[in-house]
Coordinates of C-alpha atoms and ligand atoms in Angstrom, one line a residue:
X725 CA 10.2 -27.2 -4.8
X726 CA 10.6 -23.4 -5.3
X727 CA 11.9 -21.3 -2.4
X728 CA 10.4 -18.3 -0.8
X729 CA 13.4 -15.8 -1.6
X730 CA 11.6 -12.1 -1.1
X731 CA 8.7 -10.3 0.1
X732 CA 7.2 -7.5 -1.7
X733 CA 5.1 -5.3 0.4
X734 CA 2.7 -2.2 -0.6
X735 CA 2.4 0.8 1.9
X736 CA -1.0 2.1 1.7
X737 CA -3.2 0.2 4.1
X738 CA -0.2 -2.5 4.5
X739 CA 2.3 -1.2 6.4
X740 CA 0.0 1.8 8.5
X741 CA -3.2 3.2 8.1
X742 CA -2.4 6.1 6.1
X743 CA -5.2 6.6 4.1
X744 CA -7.8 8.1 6.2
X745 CA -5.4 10.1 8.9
X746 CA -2.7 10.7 6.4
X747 CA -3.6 11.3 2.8
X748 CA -6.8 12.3 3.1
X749 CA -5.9 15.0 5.2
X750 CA -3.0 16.3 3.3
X751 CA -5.0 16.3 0.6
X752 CA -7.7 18.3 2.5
X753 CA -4.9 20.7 4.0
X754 CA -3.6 21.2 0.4
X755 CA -7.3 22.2 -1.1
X756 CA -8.0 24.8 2.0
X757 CA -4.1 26.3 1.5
X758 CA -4.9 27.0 -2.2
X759 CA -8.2 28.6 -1.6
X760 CA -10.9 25.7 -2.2
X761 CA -14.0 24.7 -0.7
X762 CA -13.1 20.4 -1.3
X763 CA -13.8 18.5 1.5
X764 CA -13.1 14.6 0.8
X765 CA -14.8 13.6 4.5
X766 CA -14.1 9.6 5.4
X767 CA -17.0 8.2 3.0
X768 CA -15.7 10.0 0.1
X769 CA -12.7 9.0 0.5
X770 CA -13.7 5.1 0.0
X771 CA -15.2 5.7 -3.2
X772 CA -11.7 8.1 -4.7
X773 CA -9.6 5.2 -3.4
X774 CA -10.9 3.4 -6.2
X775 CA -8.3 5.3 -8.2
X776 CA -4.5 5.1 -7.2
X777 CA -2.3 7.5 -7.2
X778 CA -2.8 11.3 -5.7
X779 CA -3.0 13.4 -8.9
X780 CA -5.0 10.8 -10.9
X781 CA -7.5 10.9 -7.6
X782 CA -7.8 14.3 -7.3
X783 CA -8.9 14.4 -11.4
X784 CA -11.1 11.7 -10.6
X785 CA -12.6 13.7 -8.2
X786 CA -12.8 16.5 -10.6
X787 CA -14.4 14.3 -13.3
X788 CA -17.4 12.6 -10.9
X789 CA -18.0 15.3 -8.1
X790 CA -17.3 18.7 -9.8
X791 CA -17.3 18.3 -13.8
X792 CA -18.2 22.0 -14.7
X793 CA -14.6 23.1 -12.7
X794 CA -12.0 23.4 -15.3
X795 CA -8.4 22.0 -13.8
X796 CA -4.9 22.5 -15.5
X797 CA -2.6 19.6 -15.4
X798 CA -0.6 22.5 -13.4
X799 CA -3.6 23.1 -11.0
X800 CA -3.4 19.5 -10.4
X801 CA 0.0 19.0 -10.0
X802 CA 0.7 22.1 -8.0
X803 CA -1.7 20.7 -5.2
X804 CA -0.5 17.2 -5.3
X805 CA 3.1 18.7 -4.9
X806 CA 1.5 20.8 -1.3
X807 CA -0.2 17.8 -0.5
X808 CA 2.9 15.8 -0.7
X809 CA 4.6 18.6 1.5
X810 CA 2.1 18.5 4.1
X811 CA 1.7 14.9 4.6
X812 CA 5.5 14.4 5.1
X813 CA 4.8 16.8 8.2
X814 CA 1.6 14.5 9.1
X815 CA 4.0 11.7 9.1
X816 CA 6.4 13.7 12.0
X817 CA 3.6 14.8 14.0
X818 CA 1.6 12.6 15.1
X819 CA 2.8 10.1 13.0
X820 CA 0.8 7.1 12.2
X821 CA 1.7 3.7 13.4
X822 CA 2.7 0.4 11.7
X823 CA 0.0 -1.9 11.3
X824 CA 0.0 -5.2 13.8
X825 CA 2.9 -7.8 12.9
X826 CA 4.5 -5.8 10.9
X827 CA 7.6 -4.8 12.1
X828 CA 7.8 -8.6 13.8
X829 CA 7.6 -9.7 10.2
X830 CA 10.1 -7.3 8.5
X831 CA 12.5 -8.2 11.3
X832 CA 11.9 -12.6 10.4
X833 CA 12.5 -11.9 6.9
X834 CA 15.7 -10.3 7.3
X835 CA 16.8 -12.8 9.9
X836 CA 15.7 -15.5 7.2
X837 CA 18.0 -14.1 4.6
X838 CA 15.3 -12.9 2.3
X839 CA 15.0 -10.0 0.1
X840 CA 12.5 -6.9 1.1
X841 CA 11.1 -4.6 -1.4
X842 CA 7.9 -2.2 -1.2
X843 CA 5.6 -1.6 -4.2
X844 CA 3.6 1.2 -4.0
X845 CA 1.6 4.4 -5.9
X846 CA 2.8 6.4 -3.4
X847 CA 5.0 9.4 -3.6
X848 CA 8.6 8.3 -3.0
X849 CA 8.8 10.6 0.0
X850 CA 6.0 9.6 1.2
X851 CA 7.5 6.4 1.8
X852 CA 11.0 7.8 3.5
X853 CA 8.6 9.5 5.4
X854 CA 6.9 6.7 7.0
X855 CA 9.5 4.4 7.1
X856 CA 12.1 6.9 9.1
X857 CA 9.0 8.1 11.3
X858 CA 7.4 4.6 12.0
X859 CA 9.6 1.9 10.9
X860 CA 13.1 3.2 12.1
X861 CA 15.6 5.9 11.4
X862 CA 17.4 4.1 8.9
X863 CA 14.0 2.0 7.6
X864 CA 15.0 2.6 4.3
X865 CA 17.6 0.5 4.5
X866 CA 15.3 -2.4 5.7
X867 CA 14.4 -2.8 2.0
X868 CA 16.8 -4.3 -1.2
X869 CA 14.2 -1.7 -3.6
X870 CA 12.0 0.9 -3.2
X871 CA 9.5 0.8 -6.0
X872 CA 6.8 3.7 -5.8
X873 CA 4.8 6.6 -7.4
X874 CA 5.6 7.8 -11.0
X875 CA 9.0 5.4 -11.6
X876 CA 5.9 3.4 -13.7
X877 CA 4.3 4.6 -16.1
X878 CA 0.9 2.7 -15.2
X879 CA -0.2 2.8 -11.8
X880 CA -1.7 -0.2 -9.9
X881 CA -4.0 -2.3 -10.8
X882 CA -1.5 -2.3 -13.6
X883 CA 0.9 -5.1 -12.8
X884 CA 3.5 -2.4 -14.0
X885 CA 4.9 -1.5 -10.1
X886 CA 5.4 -5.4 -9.0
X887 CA 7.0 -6.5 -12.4
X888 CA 9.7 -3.4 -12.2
X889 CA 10.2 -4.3 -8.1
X890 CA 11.3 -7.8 -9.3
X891 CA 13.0 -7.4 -12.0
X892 CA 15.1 -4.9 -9.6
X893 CA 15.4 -8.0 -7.3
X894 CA 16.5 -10.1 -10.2
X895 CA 13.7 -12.1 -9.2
X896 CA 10.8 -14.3 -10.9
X897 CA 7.3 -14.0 -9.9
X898 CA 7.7 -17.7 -8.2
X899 CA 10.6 -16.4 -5.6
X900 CA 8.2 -13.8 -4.5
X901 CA 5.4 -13.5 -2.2
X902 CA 3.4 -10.1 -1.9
X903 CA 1.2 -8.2 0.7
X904 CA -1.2 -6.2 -0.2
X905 CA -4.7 -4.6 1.6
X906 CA -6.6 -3.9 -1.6
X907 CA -8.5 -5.0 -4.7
X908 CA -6.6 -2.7 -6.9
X909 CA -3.6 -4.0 -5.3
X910 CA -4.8 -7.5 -6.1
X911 CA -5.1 -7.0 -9.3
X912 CA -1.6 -5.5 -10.1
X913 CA 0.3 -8.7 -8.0
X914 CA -2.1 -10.8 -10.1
X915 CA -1.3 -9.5 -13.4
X916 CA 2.9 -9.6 -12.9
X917 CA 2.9 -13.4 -12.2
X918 CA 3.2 -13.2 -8.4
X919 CA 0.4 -16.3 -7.2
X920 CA 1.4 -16.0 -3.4
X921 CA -0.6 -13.0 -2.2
X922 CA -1.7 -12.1 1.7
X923 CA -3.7 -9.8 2.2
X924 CA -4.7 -7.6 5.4
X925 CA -7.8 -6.1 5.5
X926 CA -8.9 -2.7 6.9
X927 CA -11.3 -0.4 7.0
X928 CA -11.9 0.9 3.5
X929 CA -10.9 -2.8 1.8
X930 CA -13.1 -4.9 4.0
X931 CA -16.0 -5.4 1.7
X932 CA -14.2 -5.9 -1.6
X933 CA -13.1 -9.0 -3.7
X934 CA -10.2 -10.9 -2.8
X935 CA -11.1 -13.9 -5.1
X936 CA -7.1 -15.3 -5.9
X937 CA -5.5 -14.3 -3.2
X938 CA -3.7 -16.7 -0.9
X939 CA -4.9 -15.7 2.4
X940 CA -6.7 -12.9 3.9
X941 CA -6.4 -11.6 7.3
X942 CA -7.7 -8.9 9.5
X943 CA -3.8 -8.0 9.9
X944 CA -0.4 -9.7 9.9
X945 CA -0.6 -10.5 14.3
X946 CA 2.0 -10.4 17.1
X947 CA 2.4 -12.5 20.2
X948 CA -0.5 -10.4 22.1
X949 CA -2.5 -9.4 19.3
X950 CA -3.7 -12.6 17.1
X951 CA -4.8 -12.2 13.7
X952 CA -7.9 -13.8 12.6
X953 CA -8.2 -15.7 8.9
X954 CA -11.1 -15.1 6.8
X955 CA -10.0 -17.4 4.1
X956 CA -7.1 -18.8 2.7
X957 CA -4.8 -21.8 2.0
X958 CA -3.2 -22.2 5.5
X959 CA -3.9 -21.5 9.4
X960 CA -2.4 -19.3 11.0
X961 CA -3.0 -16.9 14.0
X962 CA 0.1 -15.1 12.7
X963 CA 1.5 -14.7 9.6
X964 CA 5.4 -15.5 10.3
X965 CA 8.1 -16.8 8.1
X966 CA 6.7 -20.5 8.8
X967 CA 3.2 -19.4 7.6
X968 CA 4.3 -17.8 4.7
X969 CA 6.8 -20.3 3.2
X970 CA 3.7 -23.3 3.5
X971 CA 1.6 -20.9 1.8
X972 CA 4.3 -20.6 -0.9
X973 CA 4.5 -24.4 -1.0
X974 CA 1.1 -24.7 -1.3
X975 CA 0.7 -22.4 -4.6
X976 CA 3.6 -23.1 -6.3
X977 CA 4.4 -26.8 -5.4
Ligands
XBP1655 C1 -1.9 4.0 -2.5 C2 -2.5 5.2 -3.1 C3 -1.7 6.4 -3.1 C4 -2.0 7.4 -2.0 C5 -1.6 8.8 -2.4 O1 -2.3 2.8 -3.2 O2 -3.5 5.1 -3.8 O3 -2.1 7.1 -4.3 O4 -3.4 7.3 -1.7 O5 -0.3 8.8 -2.9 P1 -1.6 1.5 -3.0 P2 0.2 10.1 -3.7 O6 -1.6 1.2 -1.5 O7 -2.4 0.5 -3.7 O8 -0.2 1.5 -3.5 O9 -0.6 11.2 -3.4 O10 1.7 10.2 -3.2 O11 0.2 9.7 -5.2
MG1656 MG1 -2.6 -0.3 -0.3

């Protein structure tokens, strides 16, 4: 039988809710700083989310919503650098919080001797950010690698992030299991070999297609807070180490 020996996790959406509160609003803070009139409100947001990765979303943006506004590479780079700036601020001040179970889970997995990694688009910083500010001071150091942003060169739902992470780990994709909160981070687990795949729903992901993962959940739960299943190969009204290693067993055999 194969053993369960690390956990990958994404950030976006998986650890905290930093899409709506956080990105978008750097984003927005960048655009009004340099002098623009953009204003990505909630519901665009869900459709530029289809892209990963801030600089390829902004010229997304740029491509659907605005195609007769000429953008340097520069342009583009020069906000997403601001943007960056500003939501490492965000991240001090309020702060956004980890997402249910989380921190309960981190804290199993270490106890359990497993590895920890993150795979993410997101900015490197962005990461320290919300680690020191939500996880811990030293939450960095939670985590065996720290796999994010440009360190690819294709962003997920290329598998490119997840296969890098393990090969860090010196792991095979049937050591690992990965949590994730969206399609396009579906796909990318999907695509580097990994089978066992959780994911945690929210707000902007709720609607999409999770066909292949191995369970899906409204989030991760805690003692006081159950989690519900919507699908998936095991029961569980919180996803701990037990849950996750008979999951593991149950894809990989
Ligand atoms: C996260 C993202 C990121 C952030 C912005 O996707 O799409 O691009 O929205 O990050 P996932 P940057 O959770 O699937 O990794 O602006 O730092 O690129
Ligand atoms: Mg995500």
């Amino acid at each position: 039988m194969k053993e369960l020996k690390a956990l990958i996790f994404d950030v976006d959406g998986t650890l905290a809710d930093t899409e709506r509160d956080g990105h978008r609003v750097a984003f927005n803070q960048a655009f009004a700083a340099a002098g623009l009139d953009w204003d990505w409100t909630e519901e665009l947001y869900g459709d530029l989310l289809k892209i990963t990765g801030g600089k390829e979303r902004i010229r997304y943006f740029l491509d659907k919503y605005l195609p007769e506004f000429e953008a340097s590479a520069e342009l583009i780079a020069g906000l997403h650098k601001d943007k960056t700036q500003r939501y490492t601020k965000l991240m001090e001040n309020p702060g956004i919080p980890l997402r249910p179970g989380v921190r309960r889970l981190l804290q199993e997995a270490k106890q359990a001797g497993m590895k920890l990694a993150i795979a993410t688009t997101t900015t490197p910083a962005n990461v320290s950010a919300l680690l020191q500010n939500s996880l811990a001071a030293d939450g960095e150091s939670w985590f065996d690698i720290i796999a994010a942003g440009d360190i690819v060169p294709a962003k997920k739902p290329a598998p490119d992030i997840y296969v890098y992470a393990m090969e860090q780990l010196g792991l095979a994709p049937e050591d690992c299991l990965a949590l994730e909160d969206s399609e396009n981070g579906l796909h990318s687990v999907l695509q580097s070999g990994i089978k066992s795949l959780v994911i945690t729903l929210n707000g902007y992901t709720q609607d999409q297609d999770f066909e292949g993962a191995s369970l899906v959940v409204n989030h991760l739960g805690d003692p006081d807070n159950k989690c519900e299943k919507v699908s998936g190969l095991v029961d569980a009204d919180m996803v701990n180490i037990e849950a996750l290693k008979k999951l593991h067993a149950h894809v990989w055999g």
